[in-house]
Amino acid sequence: MSMLDSYHHTIFYPEDKEALSLATAKRESKVNLRSLPSAILVPHAAYQFSLEALHRSFSVAGDLKPSLIVFLGPLHQEVLEADAPSFLFTSSMEGISIAGVEYRFATTLIKELTASHAPFFAQEDSYLIEEPALELTLPMIHSYFGNVPVLPILASSCTGEQLQTYHTILESVVRQEKNVLFIVSANANALLPSPQAEEDARTFISRLKAGTSLLENRRGERISSCNSSSLEALRQIRAFSGKWTINGYFDKHGEQPEIKDHNDMKEKHVWHISAYQGETNA
């Protein structure tokens, strides 16, 4: 198989196979999603800061049996002029090898989407190599769902026209594959000092809880989360047009009961949340 190599081990997650298996070992949840399609929101950061939030989201979906997982990740780097007008990127490889384990991509579907949505949707592995969010999430996906194929999509910030294309692509995936789980990788705010970090996180969370647009500008409010375009494209699908349930707030000190301002305004920080959308047993 033609596989990508891992590039972000030791920085974001353990390089050792046993240590990685232990860190990502499946956990149980009292609340469980019970139908597909569904969606979970997960953070991206070193496991030291994000692991508890990752498990909180994954454990809610742990009883599901998806036949496809769609990973919607951010694109932190600028799109090269040579790659324009592409703004959504996926892999040309069959998967990625991490700590001796091979993670499979949904290659047939990737080829179909590339053919039908070129030049906006492109197979360009350089963006996947640079972006750690997918790589740190794949071991969690494998732990909870085994060898279910993954469709990875990395998105840059979208214009209104691009957002419609993005939505159309995701809509076509849902029409084709009902038993799909969407995993959206997004932190609640950009790396910012207090109280701006908390203000941005609260705005982001309030929009998710209300099921309203993340791209709508309101006076005195700002959203700095790096993957709002993916969440907005997903929101425009009928099955995901409702409210997100927030299942936990986390900062560098661990889980918190709510978003609270940090006292040290000189230090920048990020808030992570766990959230999900779909029918549950609760």
PDB file of C-alpha atoms in Angstrom:
ATOM      1  CA  MET A   1       0.000   0.000   0.000  1.00  0.00           C
ATOM      2  CA  SER A   2       1.089   3.567  -0.682  1.00  0.00           C
ATOM      3  CA  MET A   3       1.042   5.136   2.763  1.00  0.00           C
ATOM      4  CA  LEU A   4       1.904   8.519   4.205  1.00  0.00           C
ATOM      5  CA  ASP A   5       4.417   8.537   7.037  1.00  0.00           C
ATOM      6  CA  SER A   6       3.669  10.185  10.369  1.00  0.00           C
ATOM      7  CA  TYR A   7       5.358  13.505  11.067  1.00  0.00           C
ATOM      8  CA  HIS A   8       3.909  14.794  14.349  1.00  0.00           C
ATOM      9  CA  HIS A   9       4.580  11.970  16.825  1.00  0.00           C
ATOM     10  CA  THR A  10       6.400  12.853  20.047  1.00  0.00           C
ATOM     11  CA  ILE A  11       5.177  16.455  19.644  1.00  0.00           C
ATOM     12  CA  PHE A  12       1.433  15.762  19.681  1.00  0.00           C
ATOM     13  CA  TYR A  13       1.087  12.096  20.686  1.00  0.00           C
ATOM     14  CA  PRO A  14       3.255   9.153  21.823  1.00  0.00           C
ATOM     15  CA  GLU A  15       5.540   7.577  19.245  1.00  0.00           C
ATOM     16  CA  ASP A  16       5.636   4.218  21.058  1.00  0.00           C
ATOM     17  CA  LYS A  17       2.883   1.826  19.921  1.00  0.00           C
ATOM     18  CA  GLU A  18       2.041   0.571  23.423  1.00  0.00           C
ATOM     19  CA  ALA A  19       2.001   4.059  24.939  1.00  0.00           C
ATOM     20  CA  LEU A  20      -0.229   5.283  22.119  1.00  0.00           C
ATOM     21  CA  SER A  21      -2.575   2.321  22.545  1.00  0.00           C
ATOM     22  CA  LEU A  22      -2.814   2.983  26.267  1.00  0.00           C
ATOM     23  CA  ALA A  23      -3.494   6.708  25.778  1.00  0.00           C
ATOM     24  CA  THR A  24      -6.271   6.107  23.255  1.00  0.00           C
ATOM     25  CA  ALA A  25      -7.891   3.047  24.905  1.00  0.00           C
ATOM     26  CA  LYS A  26     -11.671   3.153  24.474  1.00  0.00           C
ATOM     27  CA  ARG A  27     -13.721   4.558  27.351  1.00  0.00           C
ATOM     28  CA  GLU A  28     -17.398   4.222  28.215  1.00  0.00           C
ATOM     29  CA  SER A  29     -19.957   7.032  28.401  1.00  0.00           C
ATOM     30  CA  LYS A  30     -23.305   7.328  30.178  1.00  0.00           C
ATOM     31  CA  VAL A  31     -24.703   9.278  27.227  1.00  0.00           C
ATOM     32  CA  ASN A  32     -24.414   7.566  23.847  1.00  0.00           C
ATOM     33  CA  LEU A  33     -25.264   8.586  20.312  1.00  0.00           C
ATOM     34  CA  ARG A  34     -27.589   5.929  18.917  1.00  0.00           C
ATOM     35  CA  SER A  35     -28.064   6.682  15.209  1.00  0.00           C
ATOM     36  CA  LEU A  36     -26.230   7.797  12.097  1.00  0.00           C
ATOM     37  CA  PRO A  37     -25.467  10.215  10.604  1.00  0.00           C
ATOM     38  CA  SER A  38     -24.094  11.930  13.707  1.00  0.00           C
ATOM     39  CA  ALA A  39     -21.254  14.326  14.461  1.00  0.00           C
ATOM     40  CA  ILE A  40     -18.754  14.958  17.220  1.00  0.00           C
ATOM     41  CA  LEU A  41     -16.496  17.936  17.788  1.00  0.00           C
ATOM     42  CA  VAL A  42     -12.956  17.278  19.013  1.00  0.00           C
ATOM     43  CA  PRO A  43      -9.964  19.519  19.765  1.00  0.00           C
ATOM     44  CA  HIS A  44      -6.491  19.462  18.260  1.00  0.00           C
ATOM     45  CA  ALA A  45      -3.498  19.918  20.526  1.00  0.00           C
ATOM     46  CA  ALA A  46      -0.847  17.767  22.143  1.00  0.00           C
ATOM     47  CA  TYR A  47      -2.407  14.868  24.052  1.00  0.00           C
ATOM     48  CA  GLN A  48      -1.051  16.469  27.205  1.00  0.00           C
ATOM     49  CA  PHE A  49      -3.725  19.150  26.782  1.00  0.00           C
ATOM     50  CA  SER A  50      -6.414  17.548  24.611  1.00  0.00           C
ATOM     51  CA  LEU A  51      -6.662  13.845  25.493  1.00  0.00           C
ATOM     52  CA  GLU A  52      -9.460  14.133  28.062  1.00  0.00           C
ATOM     53  CA  ALA A  53     -11.563  16.259  25.708  1.00  0.00           C
ATOM     54  CA  LEU A  54     -10.905  13.848  22.837  1.00  0.00           C
ATOM     55  CA  HIS A  55     -12.093  10.892  24.909  1.00  0.00           C
ATOM     56  CA  ARG A  56     -15.157  12.801  26.098  1.00  0.00           C
ATOM     57  CA  SER A  57     -16.314  13.255  22.496  1.00  0.00           C
ATOM     58  CA  PHE A  58     -15.268   9.854  21.197  1.00  0.00           C
ATOM     59  CA  SER A  59     -16.823   7.938  24.093  1.00  0.00           C
ATOM     60  CA  VAL A  60     -20.252   9.436  23.318  1.00  0.00           C
ATOM     61  CA  ALA A  61     -19.981   7.953  19.807  1.00  0.00           C
ATOM     62  CA  GLY A  62     -18.345   4.707  20.934  1.00  0.00           C
ATOM     63  CA  ASP A  63     -21.440   2.513  20.468  1.00  0.00           C
ATOM     64  CA  LEU A  64     -21.981   3.599  16.863  1.00  0.00           C
ATOM     65  CA  LYS A  65     -21.069   1.359  13.933  1.00  0.00           C
ATOM     66  CA  PRO A  66     -20.225   3.769  11.112  1.00  0.00           C
ATOM     67  CA  SER A  67     -19.212   2.448   7.706  1.00  0.00           C
ATOM     68  CA  LEU A  68     -17.488   5.755   6.908  1.00  0.00           C
ATOM     69  CA  ILE A  69     -15.855   8.437   9.016  1.00  0.00           C
ATOM     70  CA  VAL A  70     -15.442  11.933   7.577  1.00  0.00           C
ATOM     71  CA  PHE A  71     -12.756  13.977   9.290  1.00  0.00           C
ATOM     72  CA  LEU A  72     -13.181  17.720   8.816  1.00  0.00           C
ATOM     73  CA  GLY A  73      -9.995  19.456   9.836  1.00  0.00           C
ATOM     74  CA  PRO A  74      -8.539  22.956   9.725  1.00  0.00           C
ATOM     75  CA  LEU A  75      -5.859  24.209   7.385  1.00  0.00           C
ATOM     76  CA  HIS A  76      -3.514  26.375   9.409  1.00  0.00           C
ATOM     77  CA  GLN A  77      -1.184  27.169   6.516  1.00  0.00           C
ATOM     78  CA  GLU A  78      -1.966  29.380   3.557  1.00  0.00           C
ATOM     79  CA  VAL A  79      -3.045  27.730   0.310  1.00  0.00           C
ATOM     80  CA  LEU A  80      -0.248  28.066  -2.213  1.00  0.00           C
ATOM     81  CA  GLU A  81      -1.031  30.166  -5.241  1.00  0.00           C
ATOM     82  CA  ALA A  82      -0.062  27.234  -7.446  1.00  0.00           C
ATOM     83  CA  ASP A  83      -2.877  25.154  -5.881  1.00  0.00           C
ATOM     84  CA  ALA A  84      -5.641  27.744  -6.331  1.00  0.00           C
ATOM     85  CA  PRO A  85      -8.580  27.613  -6.824  1.00  0.00           C
ATOM     86  CA  SER A  86      -8.471  24.488  -4.671  1.00  0.00           C
ATOM     87  CA  PHE A  87      -9.460  25.178  -1.056  1.00  0.00           C
ATOM     88  CA  LEU A  88     -10.396  21.691   0.178  1.00  0.00           C
ATOM     89  CA  PHE A  89      -7.623  19.125   0.370  1.00  0.00           C
ATOM     90  CA  THR A  90      -7.442  15.383   0.864  1.00  0.00           C
ATOM     91  CA  SER A  91      -4.888  12.627   0.315  1.00  0.00           C
ATOM     92  CA  SER A  92      -3.713  10.853  -2.819  1.00  0.00           C
ATOM     93  CA  MET A  93      -2.413   7.951  -0.721  1.00  0.00           C
ATOM     94  CA  GLU A  94      -4.173   4.856   0.558  1.00  0.00           C
ATOM     95  CA  GLY A  95      -3.669   5.842   4.180  1.00  0.00           C
ATOM     96  CA  ILE A  96      -1.107   6.780   6.789  1.00  0.00           C
ATOM     97  CA  SER A  97       1.203   4.696   8.960  1.00  0.00           C
ATOM     98  CA  ILE A  98       1.410   5.713  12.634  1.00  0.00           C
ATOM     99  CA  ALA A  99       3.427   3.746  15.208  1.00  0.00           C
ATOM    100  CA  GLY A 100       3.387   0.665  13.012  1.00  0.00           C
ATOM    101  CA  VAL A 101      -0.392   0.751  12.425  1.00  0.00           C
ATOM    102  CA  GLU A 102      -1.863   1.525   9.016  1.00  0.00           C
ATOM    103  CA  TYR A 103      -4.945   3.738   8.897  1.00  0.00           C
ATOM    104  CA  ARG A 104      -6.982   3.411   5.709  1.00  0.00           C
ATOM    105  CA  PHE A 105      -8.509   6.260   3.739  1.00  0.00           C
ATOM    106  CA  ALA A 106     -11.751   5.967   1.745  1.00  0.00           C
ATOM    107  CA  THR A 107      -9.844   5.936  -1.545  1.00  0.00           C
ATOM    108  CA  THR A 108     -12.751   5.126  -3.877  1.00  0.00           C
ATOM    109  CA  LEU A 109     -14.870   7.937  -2.478  1.00  0.00           C
ATOM    110  CA  ILE A 110     -11.911  10.318  -2.570  1.00  0.00           C
ATOM    111  CA  LYS A 111     -11.416   9.631  -6.275  1.00  0.00           C
ATOM    112  CA  GLU A 112     -15.123  10.166  -6.971  1.00  0.00           C
ATOM    113  CA  LEU A 113     -15.208  13.482  -5.120  1.00  0.00           C
ATOM    114  CA  THR A 114     -11.999  14.660  -6.772  1.00  0.00           C
ATOM    115  CA  ALA A 115     -13.436  13.913 -10.210  1.00  0.00           C
ATOM    116  CA  SER A 116     -16.799  15.548  -9.548  1.00  0.00           C
ATOM    117  CA  HIS A 117     -15.621  18.620  -7.620  1.00  0.00           C
ATOM    118  CA  ALA A 118     -12.319  19.567  -9.250  1.00  0.00           C
ATOM    119  CA  PRO A 119     -10.602  21.968  -9.130  1.00  0.00           C
ATOM    120  CA  PHE A 120     -11.948  23.013  -5.723  1.00  0.00           C
ATOM    121  CA  PHE A 121     -11.427  19.622  -4.059  1.00  0.00           C
ATOM    122  CA  ALA A 122      -7.886  18.337  -4.594  1.00  0.00           C
ATOM    123  CA  GLN A 123      -5.633  15.456  -3.580  1.00  0.00           C
ATOM    124  CA  GLU A 124      -2.554  17.233  -2.256  1.00  0.00           C
ATOM    125  CA  ASP A 125      -0.652  15.474   0.516  1.00  0.00           C
ATOM    126  CA  SER A 126       1.634  18.378   1.391  1.00  0.00           C
ATOM    127  CA  TYR A 127      -1.215  19.981   3.322  1.00  0.00           C
ATOM    128  CA  LEU A 128      -1.934  16.789   5.249  1.00  0.00           C
ATOM    129  CA  ILE A 129       1.752  16.414   6.092  1.00  0.00           C
ATOM    130  CA  GLU A 130       1.915  19.927   7.521  1.00  0.00           C
ATOM    131  CA  GLU A 131      -1.328  19.742   9.501  1.00  0.00           C
ATOM    132  CA  PRO A 132      -1.185  17.712  12.765  1.00  0.00           C
ATOM    133  CA  ALA A 133      -4.933  17.656  13.514  1.00  0.00           C
ATOM    134  CA  LEU A 134      -5.718  14.606  11.361  1.00  0.00           C
ATOM    135  CA  GLU A 135      -2.667  12.690  12.494  1.00  0.00           C
ATOM    136  CA  LEU A 136      -3.346  13.058  16.217  1.00  0.00           C
ATOM    137  CA  THR A 137      -7.023  12.127  15.762  1.00  0.00           C
ATOM    138  CA  LEU A 138      -6.520   8.957  13.703  1.00  0.00           C
ATOM    139  CA  PRO A 139      -5.279   6.810  16.633  1.00  0.00           C
ATOM    140  CA  MET A 140      -8.449   7.783  18.519  1.00  0.00           C
ATOM    141  CA  ILE A 141     -10.583   6.840  15.514  1.00  0.00           C
ATOM    142  CA  HIS A 142      -8.852   3.466  15.283  1.00  0.00           C
ATOM    143  CA  SER A 143      -9.277   2.779  18.998  1.00  0.00           C
ATOM    144  CA  TYR A 144     -13.000   3.485  18.968  1.00  0.00           C
ATOM    145  CA  PHE A 145     -14.010   2.307  15.482  1.00  0.00           C
ATOM    146  CA  GLY A 146     -11.330  -0.086  14.267  1.00  0.00           C
ATOM    147  CA  ASN A 147     -10.566  -0.121  10.561  1.00  0.00           C
ATOM    148  CA  VAL A 148     -13.456   2.008   9.339  1.00  0.00           C
ATOM    149  CA  PRO A 149     -12.203   3.976   6.305  1.00  0.00           C
ATOM    150  CA  VAL A 150     -11.670   7.706   6.802  1.00  0.00           C
ATOM    151  CA  LEU A 151     -12.343  10.528   4.371  1.00  0.00           C
ATOM    152  CA  PRO A 152     -10.048  13.361   5.472  1.00  0.00           C
ATOM    153  CA  ILE A 153     -10.888  16.894   4.359  1.00  0.00           C
ATOM    154  CA  LEU A 154      -8.829  19.927   5.333  1.00  0.00           C
ATOM    155  CA  ALA A 155     -10.445  23.304   4.759  1.00  0.00           C
ATOM    156  CA  SER A 156      -9.129  26.820   4.577  1.00  0.00           C
ATOM    157  CA  SER A 157     -11.309  29.834   5.426  1.00  0.00           C
ATOM    158  CA  CYS A 158     -14.162  29.927   2.943  1.00  0.00           C
ATOM    159  CA  THR A 159     -15.939  32.653   1.007  1.00  0.00           C
ATOM    160  CA  GLY A 160     -19.704  32.341   0.647  1.00  0.00           C
ATOM    161  CA  GLU A 161     -19.315  30.718  -2.762  1.00  0.00           C
ATOM    162  CA  GLN A 162     -16.689  28.280  -1.497  1.00  0.00           C
ATOM    163  CA  LEU A 163     -18.876  27.415   1.476  1.00  0.00           C
ATOM    164  CA  GLN A 164     -21.680  26.406  -0.877  1.00  0.00           C
ATOM    165  CA  THR A 165     -19.294  24.087  -2.718  1.00  0.00           C
ATOM    166  CA  TYR A 166     -18.121  22.619   0.590  1.00  0.00           C
ATOM    167  CA  HIS A 167     -21.707  22.063   1.693  1.00  0.00           C
ATOM    168  CA  THR A 168     -22.563  20.412  -1.628  1.00  0.00           C
ATOM    169  CA  ILE A 169     -19.678  17.964  -1.226  1.00  0.00           C
ATOM    170  CA  LEU A 170     -20.686  17.011   2.314  1.00  0.00           C
ATOM    171  CA  GLU A 171     -24.330  16.710   1.265  1.00  0.00           C
ATOM    172  CA  SER A 172     -23.355  14.302  -1.499  1.00  0.00           C
ATOM    173  CA  VAL A 173     -21.432  12.168   1.003  1.00  0.00           C
ATOM    174  CA  VAL A 174     -24.477  11.931   3.298  1.00  0.00           C
ATOM    175  CA  ARG A 175     -26.729  10.994   0.367  1.00  0.00           C
ATOM    176  CA  GLN A 176     -24.328   8.271  -0.665  1.00  0.00           C
ATOM    177  CA  GLU A 177     -23.465   6.951   2.789  1.00  0.00           C
ATOM    178  CA  LYS A 178     -26.123   7.143   5.522  1.00  0.00           C
ATOM    179  CA  ASN A 179     -24.003   5.427   8.180  1.00  0.00           C
ATOM    180  CA  VAL A 180     -21.467   8.230   8.364  1.00  0.00           C
ATOM    181  CA  LEU A 181     -19.912   9.821  11.417  1.00  0.00           C
ATOM    182  CA  PHE A 182     -18.506  13.319  11.013  1.00  0.00           C
ATOM    183  CA  ILE A 183     -15.590  14.281  13.233  1.00  0.00           C
ATOM    184  CA  VAL A 184     -14.923  18.018  13.256  1.00  0.00           C
ATOM    185  CA  SER A 185     -11.580  19.129  14.670  1.00  0.00           C
ATOM    186  CA  ALA A 186     -11.786  22.639  16.119  1.00  0.00           C
ATOM    187  CA  ASN A 187     -10.618  24.445  19.216  1.00  0.00           C
ATOM    188  CA  ALA A 188     -12.968  26.952  20.839  1.00  0.00           C
ATOM    189  CA  ASN A 189     -10.621  29.888  20.224  1.00  0.00           C
ATOM    190  CA  ALA A 190      -7.270  30.850  18.764  1.00  0.00           C
ATOM    191  CA  LEU A 191      -4.181  31.126  20.977  1.00  0.00           C
ATOM    192  CA  LEU A 192      -4.921  34.423  22.739  1.00  0.00           C
ATOM    193  CA  PRO A 193      -4.412  36.126  26.103  1.00  0.00           C
ATOM    194  CA  SER A 194      -7.235  36.502  28.632  1.00  0.00           C
ATOM    195  CA  PRO A 195      -9.909  37.826  28.532  1.00  0.00           C
ATOM    196  CA  GLN A 196     -10.059  37.749  24.710  1.00  0.00           C
ATOM    197  CA  ALA A 197      -9.545  33.975  24.661  1.00  0.00           C
ATOM    198  CA  GLU A 198     -12.525  33.436  26.946  1.00  0.00           C
ATOM    199  CA  GLU A 199     -14.710  35.941  25.108  1.00  0.00           C
ATOM    200  CA  ASP A 200     -14.045  34.204  21.798  1.00  0.00           C
ATOM    201  CA  ALA A 201     -14.652  30.772  23.327  1.00  0.00           C
ATOM    202  CA  ARG A 202     -17.951  31.857  24.878  1.00  0.00           C
ATOM    203  CA  THR A 203     -19.149  33.291  21.556  1.00  0.00           C
ATOM    204  CA  PHE A 204     -18.171  30.113  19.703  1.00  0.00           C
ATOM    205  CA  ILE A 205     -19.917  27.904  22.261  1.00  0.00           C
ATOM    206  CA  SER A 206     -23.073  30.023  22.363  1.00  0.00           C
ATOM    207  CA  ARG A 207     -23.446  29.780  18.569  1.00  0.00           C
ATOM    208  CA  LEU A 208     -22.982  25.997  18.671  1.00  0.00           C
ATOM    209  CA  LYS A 209     -25.546  25.624  21.451  1.00  0.00           C
ATOM    210  CA  ALA A 210     -28.032  27.779  19.557  1.00  0.00           C
ATOM    211  CA  GLY A 211     -27.400  26.093  16.204  1.00  0.00           C
ATOM    212  CA  THR A 212     -26.812  29.459  14.547  1.00  0.00           C
ATOM    213  CA  SER A 213     -24.238  30.616  12.002  1.00  0.00           C
ATOM    214  CA  LEU A 214     -20.611  30.811  13.055  1.00  0.00           C
ATOM    215  CA  LEU A 215     -19.811  33.204  10.224  1.00  0.00           C
ATOM    216  CA  GLU A 216     -22.355  35.857  11.103  1.00  0.00           C
ATOM    217  CA  ASN A 217     -20.747  39.070  12.366  1.00  0.00           C
ATOM    218  CA  ARG A 218     -22.386  40.537  15.452  1.00  0.00           C
ATOM    219  CA  ARG A 219     -21.335  43.706  17.195  1.00  0.00           C
ATOM    220  CA  GLY A 220     -18.853  43.091  19.979  1.00  0.00           C
ATOM    221  CA  GLU A 221     -18.540  39.384  19.188  1.00  0.00           C
ATOM    222  CA  ARG A 222     -15.725  37.517  17.515  1.00  0.00           C
ATOM    223  CA  ILE A 223     -15.062  33.888  16.630  1.00  0.00           C
ATOM    224  CA  SER A 224     -11.413  32.906  16.305  1.00  0.00           C
ATOM    225  CA  SER A 225     -11.866  29.120  16.098  1.00  0.00           C
ATOM    226  CA  CYS A 226      -9.789  27.889  13.170  1.00  0.00           C
ATOM    227  CA  ASN A 227     -12.359  25.560  11.597  1.00  0.00           C
ATOM    228  CA  SER A 228     -15.580  27.554  11.478  1.00  0.00           C
ATOM    229  CA  SER A 229     -15.953  26.904   7.736  1.00  0.00           C
ATOM    230  CA  SER A 230     -16.246  23.147   8.252  1.00  0.00           C
ATOM    231  CA  LEU A 231     -18.801  23.566  11.018  1.00  0.00           C
ATOM    232  CA  GLU A 232     -20.819  25.987   8.894  1.00  0.00           C
ATOM    233  CA  ALA A 233     -20.768  23.689   5.846  1.00  0.00           C
ATOM    234  CA  LEU A 234     -21.961  20.837   8.048  1.00  0.00           C
ATOM    235  CA  ARG A 235     -24.635  23.039   9.659  1.00  0.00           C
ATOM    236  CA  GLN A 236     -26.218  23.631   6.256  1.00  0.00           C
ATOM    237  CA  ILE A 237     -27.024  19.922   5.960  1.00  0.00           C
ATOM    238  CA  ARG A 238     -30.519  19.295   7.308  1.00  0.00           C
ATOM    239  CA  ALA A 239     -29.404  16.481   9.611  1.00  0.00           C
ATOM    240  CA  PHE A 240     -26.940  18.854  11.313  1.00  0.00           C
ATOM    241  CA  SER A 241     -28.881  22.103  11.268  1.00  0.00           C
ATOM    242  CA  GLY A 242     -29.763  21.874  14.962  1.00  0.00           C
ATOM    243  CA  LYS A 243     -28.047  22.591  18.244  1.00  0.00           C
ATOM    244  CA  TRP A 244     -24.799  21.074  19.445  1.00  0.00           C
ATOM    245  CA  THR A 245     -24.693  19.607  22.940  1.00  0.00           C
ATOM    246  CA  ILE A 246     -21.607  20.738  24.851  1.00  0.00           C
ATOM    247  CA  ASN A 247     -20.183  17.838  26.826  1.00  0.00           C
ATOM    248  CA  GLY A 248     -17.235  19.443  28.609  1.00  0.00           C
ATOM    249  CA  TYR A 249     -14.934  22.468  28.865  1.00  0.00           C
ATOM    250  CA  PHE A 250     -11.176  22.000  29.085  1.00  0.00           C
ATOM    251  CA  ASP A 251      -8.098  24.200  29.401  1.00  0.00           C
ATOM    252  CA  LYS A 252      -4.445  23.441  30.080  1.00  0.00           C
ATOM    253  CA  HIS A 253      -5.318  22.597  33.699  1.00  0.00           C
ATOM    254  CA  GLY A 254      -7.926  19.999  32.745  1.00  0.00           C
ATOM    255  CA  GLU A 255     -11.723  19.969  32.812  1.00  0.00           C
ATOM    256  CA  GLN A 256     -13.497  23.093  34.066  1.00  0.00           C
ATOM    257  CA  PRO A 257     -17.164  23.567  35.050  1.00  0.00           C
ATOM    258  CA  GLU A 258     -17.407  26.629  32.799  1.00  0.00           C
ATOM    259  CA  ILE A 259     -15.367  29.082  30.745  1.00  0.00           C
ATOM    260  CA  LYS A 260     -13.609  31.336  33.248  1.00  0.00           C
ATOM    261  CA  ASP A 261     -11.138  34.143  32.604  1.00  0.00           C
ATOM    262  CA  HIS A 262      -7.532  33.306  33.394  1.00  0.00           C
ATOM    263  CA  ASN A 263      -5.776  35.595  35.833  1.00  0.00           C
ATOM    264  CA  ASP A 264      -2.511  35.713  33.897  1.00  0.00           C
ATOM    265  CA  MET A 265      -3.170  38.044  30.984  1.00  0.00           C
ATOM    266  CA  LYS A 266       0.406  37.796  29.729  1.00  0.00           C
ATOM    267  CA  GLU A 267       0.062  34.129  28.861  1.00  0.00           C
ATOM    268  CA  LYS A 268      -1.836  32.988  25.788  1.00  0.00           C
ATOM    269  CA  HIS A 269      -4.120  29.979  25.984  1.00  0.00           C
ATOM    270  CA  VAL A 270      -6.717  27.910  24.143  1.00  0.00           C
ATOM    271  CA  TRP A 271     -10.007  26.439  25.334  1.00  0.00           C
ATOM    272  CA  HIS A 272     -11.012  22.942  24.188  1.00  0.00           C
ATOM    273  CA  ILE A 273     -14.535  21.586  24.240  1.00  0.00           C
ATOM    274  CA  SER A 274     -16.290  18.298  23.690  1.00  0.00           C
ATOM    275  CA  ALA A 275     -19.573  18.456  21.775  1.00  0.00           C
ATOM    276  CA  TYR A 276     -21.887  16.264  19.734  1.00  0.00           C
ATOM    277  CA  GLN A 277     -24.944  16.288  17.471  1.00  0.00           C
ATOM    278  CA  GLY A 278     -27.368  13.429  17.014  1.00  0.00           C
ATOM    279  CA  GLU A 279     -29.944  11.271  18.763  1.00  0.00           C
ATOM    280  CA  THR A 280     -28.850   9.885  22.119  1.00  0.00           C
ATOM    281  CA  ASN A 281     -30.098   7.387  24.683  1.00  0.00           C
ATOM    282  CA  ALA A 282     -30.539  10.177  27.236  1.00  0.00           C
TER     283      ALA A 282
END
